[in-house]
Coordinates of C-alpha atoms in Angstrom, one line a residue:
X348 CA 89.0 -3.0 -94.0
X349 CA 91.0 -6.6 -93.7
X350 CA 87.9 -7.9 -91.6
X351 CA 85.2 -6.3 -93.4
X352 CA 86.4 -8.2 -96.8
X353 CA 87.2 -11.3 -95.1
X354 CA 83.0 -11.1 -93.7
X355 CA 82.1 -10.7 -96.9
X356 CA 84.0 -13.6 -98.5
X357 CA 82.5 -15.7 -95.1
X358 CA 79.4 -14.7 -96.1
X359 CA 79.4 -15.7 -99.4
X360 CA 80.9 -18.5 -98.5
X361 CA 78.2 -19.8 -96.2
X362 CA 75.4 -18.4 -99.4
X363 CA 77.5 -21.1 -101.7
X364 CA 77.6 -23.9 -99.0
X365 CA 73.8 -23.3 -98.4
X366 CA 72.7 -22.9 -102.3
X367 CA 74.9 -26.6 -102.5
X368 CA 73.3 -27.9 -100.0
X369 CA 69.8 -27.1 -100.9
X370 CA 71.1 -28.5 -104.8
X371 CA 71.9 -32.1 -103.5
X372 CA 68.4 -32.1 -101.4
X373 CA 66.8 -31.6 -104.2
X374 CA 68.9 -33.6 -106.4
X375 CA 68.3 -36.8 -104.4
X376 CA 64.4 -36.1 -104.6
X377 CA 65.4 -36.4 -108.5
X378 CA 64.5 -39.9 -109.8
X379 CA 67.8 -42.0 -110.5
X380 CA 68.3 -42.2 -115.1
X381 CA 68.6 -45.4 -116.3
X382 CA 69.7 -46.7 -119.6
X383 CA 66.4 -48.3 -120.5
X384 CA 68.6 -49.7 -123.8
X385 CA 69.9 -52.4 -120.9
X386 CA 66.7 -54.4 -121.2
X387 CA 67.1 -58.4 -120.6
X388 CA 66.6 -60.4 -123.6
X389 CA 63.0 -61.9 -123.9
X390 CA 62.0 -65.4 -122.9
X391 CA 63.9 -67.7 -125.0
X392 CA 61.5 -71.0 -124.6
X393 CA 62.1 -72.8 -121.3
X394 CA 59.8 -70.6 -119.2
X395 CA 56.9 -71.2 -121.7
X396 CA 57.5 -74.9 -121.8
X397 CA 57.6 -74.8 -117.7
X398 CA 54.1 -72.9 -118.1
X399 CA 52.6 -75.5 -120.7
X400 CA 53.2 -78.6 -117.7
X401 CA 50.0 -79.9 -116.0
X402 CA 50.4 -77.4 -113.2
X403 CA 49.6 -78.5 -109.4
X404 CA 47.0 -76.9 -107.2
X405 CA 49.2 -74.0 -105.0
X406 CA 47.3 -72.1 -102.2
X407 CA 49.2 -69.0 -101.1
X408 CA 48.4 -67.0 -98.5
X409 CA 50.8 -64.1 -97.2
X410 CA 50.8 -63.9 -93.7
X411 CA 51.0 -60.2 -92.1
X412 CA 52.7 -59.9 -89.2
X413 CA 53.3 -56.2 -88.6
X414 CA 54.2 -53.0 -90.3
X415 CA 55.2 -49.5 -89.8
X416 CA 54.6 -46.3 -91.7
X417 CA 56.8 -43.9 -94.1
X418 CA 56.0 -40.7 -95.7
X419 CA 55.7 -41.7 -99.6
X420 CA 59.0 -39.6 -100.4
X421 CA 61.1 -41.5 -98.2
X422 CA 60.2 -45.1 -100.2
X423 CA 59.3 -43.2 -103.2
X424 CA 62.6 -41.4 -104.7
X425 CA 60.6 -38.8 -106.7
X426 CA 57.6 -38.5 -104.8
X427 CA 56.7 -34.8 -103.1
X428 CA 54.6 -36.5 -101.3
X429 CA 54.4 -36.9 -97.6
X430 CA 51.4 -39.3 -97.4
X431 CA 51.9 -42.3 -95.2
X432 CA 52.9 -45.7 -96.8
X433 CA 52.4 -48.9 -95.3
X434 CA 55.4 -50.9 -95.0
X435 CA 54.7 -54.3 -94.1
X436 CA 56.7 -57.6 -92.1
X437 CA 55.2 -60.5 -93.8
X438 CA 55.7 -64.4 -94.5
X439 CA 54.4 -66.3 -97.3
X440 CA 53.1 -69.8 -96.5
X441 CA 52.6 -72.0 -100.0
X442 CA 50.9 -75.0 -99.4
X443 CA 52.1 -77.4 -102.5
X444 CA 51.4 -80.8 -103.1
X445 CA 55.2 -82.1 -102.4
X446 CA 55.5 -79.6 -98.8
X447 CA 54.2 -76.8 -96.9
X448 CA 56.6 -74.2 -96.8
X449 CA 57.3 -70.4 -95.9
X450 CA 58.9 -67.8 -98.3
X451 CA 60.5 -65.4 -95.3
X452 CA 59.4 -65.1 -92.1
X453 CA 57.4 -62.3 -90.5
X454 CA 57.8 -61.9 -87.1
X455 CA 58.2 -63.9 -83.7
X456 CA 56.8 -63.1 -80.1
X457 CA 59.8 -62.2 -78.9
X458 CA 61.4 -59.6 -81.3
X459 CA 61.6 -57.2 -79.0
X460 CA 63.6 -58.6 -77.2
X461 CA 65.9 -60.2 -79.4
X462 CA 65.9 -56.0 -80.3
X463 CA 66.2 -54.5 -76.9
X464 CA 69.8 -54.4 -77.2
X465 CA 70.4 -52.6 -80.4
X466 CA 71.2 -49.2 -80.3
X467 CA 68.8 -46.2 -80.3
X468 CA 68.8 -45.0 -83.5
X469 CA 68.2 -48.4 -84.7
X470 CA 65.3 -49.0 -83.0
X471 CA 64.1 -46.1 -83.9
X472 CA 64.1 -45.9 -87.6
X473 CA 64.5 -49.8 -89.3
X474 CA 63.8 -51.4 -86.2
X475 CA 60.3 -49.5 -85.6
X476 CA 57.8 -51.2 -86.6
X477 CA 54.2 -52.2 -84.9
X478 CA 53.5 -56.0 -84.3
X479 CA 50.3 -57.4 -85.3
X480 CA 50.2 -60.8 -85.0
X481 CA 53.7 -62.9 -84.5
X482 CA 54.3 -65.8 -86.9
X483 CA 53.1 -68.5 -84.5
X484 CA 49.8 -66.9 -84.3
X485 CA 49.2 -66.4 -87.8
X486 CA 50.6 -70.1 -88.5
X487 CA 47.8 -70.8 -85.7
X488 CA 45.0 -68.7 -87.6
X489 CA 45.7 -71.6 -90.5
X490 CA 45.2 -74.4 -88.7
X491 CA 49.2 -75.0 -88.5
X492 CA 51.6 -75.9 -86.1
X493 CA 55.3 -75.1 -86.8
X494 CA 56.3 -78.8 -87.2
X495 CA 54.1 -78.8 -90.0
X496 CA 56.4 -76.8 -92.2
X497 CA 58.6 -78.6 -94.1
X498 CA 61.0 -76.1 -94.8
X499 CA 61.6 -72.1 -95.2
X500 CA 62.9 -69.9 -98.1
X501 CA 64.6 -67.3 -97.2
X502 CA 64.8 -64.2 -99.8
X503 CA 67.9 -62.8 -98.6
X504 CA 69.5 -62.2 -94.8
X505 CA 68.6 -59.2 -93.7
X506 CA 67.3 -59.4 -89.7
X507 CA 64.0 -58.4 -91.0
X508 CA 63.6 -61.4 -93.4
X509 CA 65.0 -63.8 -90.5
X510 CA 62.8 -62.1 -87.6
X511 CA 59.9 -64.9 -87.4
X512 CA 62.4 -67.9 -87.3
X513 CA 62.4 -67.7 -83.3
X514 CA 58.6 -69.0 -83.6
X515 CA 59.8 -72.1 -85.7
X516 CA 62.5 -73.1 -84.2
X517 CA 63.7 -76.7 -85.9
X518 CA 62.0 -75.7 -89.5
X519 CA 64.9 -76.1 -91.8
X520 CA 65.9 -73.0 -93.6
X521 CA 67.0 -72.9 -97.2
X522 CA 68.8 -69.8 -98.3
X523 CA 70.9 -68.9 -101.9
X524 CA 74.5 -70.2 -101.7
X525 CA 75.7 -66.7 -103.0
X526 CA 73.5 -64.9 -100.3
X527 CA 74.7 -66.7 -97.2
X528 CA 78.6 -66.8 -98.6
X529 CA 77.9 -63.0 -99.1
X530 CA 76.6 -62.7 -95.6
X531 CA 79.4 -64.4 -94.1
X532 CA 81.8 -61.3 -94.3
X533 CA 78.2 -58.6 -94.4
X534 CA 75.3 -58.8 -92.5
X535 CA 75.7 -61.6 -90.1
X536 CA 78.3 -60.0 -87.8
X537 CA 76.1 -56.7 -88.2
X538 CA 73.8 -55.6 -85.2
X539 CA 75.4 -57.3 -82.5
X540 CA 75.4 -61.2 -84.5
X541 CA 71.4 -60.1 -84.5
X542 CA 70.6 -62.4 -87.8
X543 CA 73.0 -65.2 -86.0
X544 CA 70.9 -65.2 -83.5
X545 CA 67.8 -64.7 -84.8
X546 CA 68.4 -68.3 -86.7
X547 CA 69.9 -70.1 -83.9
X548 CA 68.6 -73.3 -83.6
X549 CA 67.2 -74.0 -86.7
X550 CA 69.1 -76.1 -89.6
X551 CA 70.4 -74.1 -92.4
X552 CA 71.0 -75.5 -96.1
X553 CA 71.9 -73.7 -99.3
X554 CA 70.6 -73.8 -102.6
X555 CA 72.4 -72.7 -106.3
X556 CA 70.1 -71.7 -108.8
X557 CA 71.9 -73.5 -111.8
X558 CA 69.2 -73.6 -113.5
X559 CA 67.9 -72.1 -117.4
X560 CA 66.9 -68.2 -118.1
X561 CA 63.7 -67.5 -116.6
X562 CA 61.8 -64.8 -117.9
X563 CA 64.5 -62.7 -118.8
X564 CA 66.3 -63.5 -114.9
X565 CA 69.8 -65.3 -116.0
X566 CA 69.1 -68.4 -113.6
X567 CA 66.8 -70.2 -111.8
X568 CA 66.1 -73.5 -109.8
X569 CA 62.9 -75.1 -109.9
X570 CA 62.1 -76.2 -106.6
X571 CA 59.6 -79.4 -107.4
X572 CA 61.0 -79.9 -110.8
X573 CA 57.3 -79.3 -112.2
X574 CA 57.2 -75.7 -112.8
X575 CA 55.2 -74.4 -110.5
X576 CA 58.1 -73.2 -107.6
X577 CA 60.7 -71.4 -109.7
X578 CA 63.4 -69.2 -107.7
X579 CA 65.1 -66.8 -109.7
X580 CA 68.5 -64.3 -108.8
X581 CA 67.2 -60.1 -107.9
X582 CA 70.7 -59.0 -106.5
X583 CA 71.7 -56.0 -105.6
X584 CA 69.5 -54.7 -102.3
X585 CA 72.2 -57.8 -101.7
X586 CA 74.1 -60.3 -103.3
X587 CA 71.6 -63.1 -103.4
X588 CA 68.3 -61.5 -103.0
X589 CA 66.2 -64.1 -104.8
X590 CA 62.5 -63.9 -106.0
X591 CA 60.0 -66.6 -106.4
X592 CA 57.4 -67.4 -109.3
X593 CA 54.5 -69.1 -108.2
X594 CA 52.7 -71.0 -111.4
X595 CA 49.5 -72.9 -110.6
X596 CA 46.9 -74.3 -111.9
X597 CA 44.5 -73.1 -109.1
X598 CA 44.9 -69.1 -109.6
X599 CA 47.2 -66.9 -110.8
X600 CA 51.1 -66.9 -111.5
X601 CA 52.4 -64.9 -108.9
X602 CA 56.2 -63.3 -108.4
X603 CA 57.5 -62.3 -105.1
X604 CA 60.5 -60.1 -105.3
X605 CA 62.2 -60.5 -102.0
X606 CA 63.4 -56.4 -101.2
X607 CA 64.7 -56.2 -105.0
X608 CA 61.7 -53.4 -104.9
X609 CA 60.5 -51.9 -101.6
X610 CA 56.8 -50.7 -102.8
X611 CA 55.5 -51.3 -106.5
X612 CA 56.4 -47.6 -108.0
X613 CA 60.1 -48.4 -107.6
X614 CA 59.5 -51.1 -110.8
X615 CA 57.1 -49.5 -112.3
X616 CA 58.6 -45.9 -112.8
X617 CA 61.1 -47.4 -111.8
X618 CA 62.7 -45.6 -109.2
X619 CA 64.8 -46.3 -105.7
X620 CA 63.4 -45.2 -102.8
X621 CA 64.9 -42.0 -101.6
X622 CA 68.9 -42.0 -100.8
X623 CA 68.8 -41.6 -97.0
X624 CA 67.0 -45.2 -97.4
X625 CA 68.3 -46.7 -100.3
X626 CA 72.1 -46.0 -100.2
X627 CA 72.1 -47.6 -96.5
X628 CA 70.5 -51.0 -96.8
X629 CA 71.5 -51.8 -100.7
X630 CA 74.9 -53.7 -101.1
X631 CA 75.6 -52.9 -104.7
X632 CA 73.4 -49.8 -106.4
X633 CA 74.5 -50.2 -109.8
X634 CA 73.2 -54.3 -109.9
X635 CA 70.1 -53.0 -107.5
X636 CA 69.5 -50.5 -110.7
X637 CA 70.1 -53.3 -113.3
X638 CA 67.3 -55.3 -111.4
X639 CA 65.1 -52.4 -110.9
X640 CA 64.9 -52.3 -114.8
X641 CA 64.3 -56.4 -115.1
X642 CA 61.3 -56.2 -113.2
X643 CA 60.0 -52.7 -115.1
X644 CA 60.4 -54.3 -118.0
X645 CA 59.0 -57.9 -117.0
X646 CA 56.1 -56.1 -115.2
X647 CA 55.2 -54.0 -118.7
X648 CA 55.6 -57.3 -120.4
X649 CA 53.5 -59.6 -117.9
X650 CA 50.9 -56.9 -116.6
X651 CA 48.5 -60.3 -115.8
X652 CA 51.2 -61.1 -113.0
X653 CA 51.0 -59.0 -109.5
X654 CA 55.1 -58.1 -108.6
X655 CA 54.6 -58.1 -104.5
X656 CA 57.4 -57.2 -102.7
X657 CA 58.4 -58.0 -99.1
X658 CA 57.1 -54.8 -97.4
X659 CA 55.1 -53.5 -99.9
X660 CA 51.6 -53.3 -98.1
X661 CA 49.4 -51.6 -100.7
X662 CA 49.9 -55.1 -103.1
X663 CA 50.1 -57.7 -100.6
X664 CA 46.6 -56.7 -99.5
X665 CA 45.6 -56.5 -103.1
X666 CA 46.5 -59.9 -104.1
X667 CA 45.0 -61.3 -100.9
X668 CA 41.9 -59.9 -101.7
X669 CA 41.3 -61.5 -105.1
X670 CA 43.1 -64.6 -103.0
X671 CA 40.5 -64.7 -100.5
X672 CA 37.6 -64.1 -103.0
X673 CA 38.7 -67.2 -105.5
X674 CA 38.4 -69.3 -102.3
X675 CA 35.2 -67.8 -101.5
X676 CA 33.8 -69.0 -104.9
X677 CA 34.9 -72.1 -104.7

């Protein structure tokens, strides 16, 4: 009789476990709630009168150098969907008037085997990935040699950001003072000193965006001092994830978002990507949220302005497209 009711409670017992378990799956398919009352005050002047200077000629021209797929749910918090998304590794090059630079840095010839000696389950799941063309061949495919870069942005440290630099060894890299502080104590030692070595070689500088309100972001540093480069702080995937606003007089204004957003649904929704993802390669979830909601609400305020971030694919390709055919009319 003892063992019969102590089966029973057992069995119950697993029922609960399993009816909790199948509650937090489906919880973390659940979009995150955010208090859309926490929207950033609007512009207060400076960004208009930035936008009003004689803007410079800026070509852009994001250069893809590989790229994996995810089901849609996985990068999608929300999302039933199991379609395949394409998650790109890309660089940006901006050719200015005042330097030649790259906003992050794609991929080099030999990531593999700066790889090979991660472990497995690495490799396997944020290290997979298909190369398509390394950095130096796509620098190549624009007529450029890597001493012909003046210097390279770097939206935040994460190895996949700092994966190209092995192709441009020498290039000086610039990175947010709060980022590379940050990074110090984080990511660096990660991985085996992976982003250490990754950027061996190559001078590294910092930069402090001390600069006015920019569109609703509280800081920002204009890199030319004419408006056209401005950086601005999207922390939270980590501490100094920085975007960049491209203004020009040659096409249109452009903001690249670092990994503050992964694909475009995450600021439009807005949403995360799904938990599994999310939780393991954000630093701070409740600043990553805040920044989330900037970007909605810039991106319903600014629909004339393509948000592309870092791996987002679907609108890289997009805004190359309408890249490729101003050039072709001109």
């Amino acid at each position: 009789m003892q063992s019969k009711r102590v089966n029973k409670w057992l069995a119950w017992g697993a029922v609960s476990l399993t009816a909790l378990g199948v509650g937090a799956a489906i919880k973390s398919l659940m979009p995150p709630r955010f208090n859309m009352q926490l929207l950033p005050a609007g512009e207060n002047g400076t960004e208009k009168q930035q936008r009003d200077q004689q803007l410079p000629d800026v070509d852009v021209h994001i250069l893809r150098c590989g790229s994996v797929f995810w089901p849609e749910l996985v990068m999608v918090r929300g999302s039933l969907s199991l379609k395949p998304r394409k998650i790109a590794h890309s660089s940006v090059l901006i050719r200015h008037p005042q330097g030649t630079f790259l906003y992050d840095t794609g991929l080099s010839g030999d990531i593999y085997q700066h790889l090979k000696d991660q472990p497995l389950p690495f490799r396997q799941t944020l290290a997979r990935f298909k190369v398509e063309q390394t950095l130096r061949g796509a620098l190549h495919e624009q007529g450029l040699k890597p001493e012909d870069l003046d210097f390279v942005l770097l939206s935040h440290l994460h190895w996949d950001h700092v994966s190209g630099v092995p192709d441009i060894v020498g290039v000086p890299l610039r990175v947010n003072r709060v980022e590379f502080d940050a990074a110090k104590q984080g990511v660096i030692p990660l991985h085996k000193g992976l982003v250490w070595r990754l950027m061996e070689g190559s001078p590294l500088t910092c930069f402090d965006l001390e600069g006015p309100s920019y569109e609703g972001f509280r800081s920002s540093l204009d890199v030319f001092g004419d408006g056209s480069i401005v950086l601005v702080p999207l922390p939270g995937h980590t501490p100094g994830n920085t975007g960049m606003f491209i203004n020009r007089a040659n096409g249109a204004r452009l903001f690249f978002l670092g990994d503050a957003a992964h694909v475009a649904e995450n600021y439009l929704y807005p949403t995360t990507p799904h938990p599994l993802f999310w939780n393991g390669v954000t630093s701070d979830k409740a600043t990553a949220l805040q920044t989330l909601l900037e970007l909605h609400h810039f991106a319903r305020s600014h629909p004339e302005v393509p948000l592309i971030a870092m791996h987002d694919a679907r609108m890289q390709e997009a805004s190359m497209q309408v890249e490729n055919e101003r050039l072709a009319r001109i």
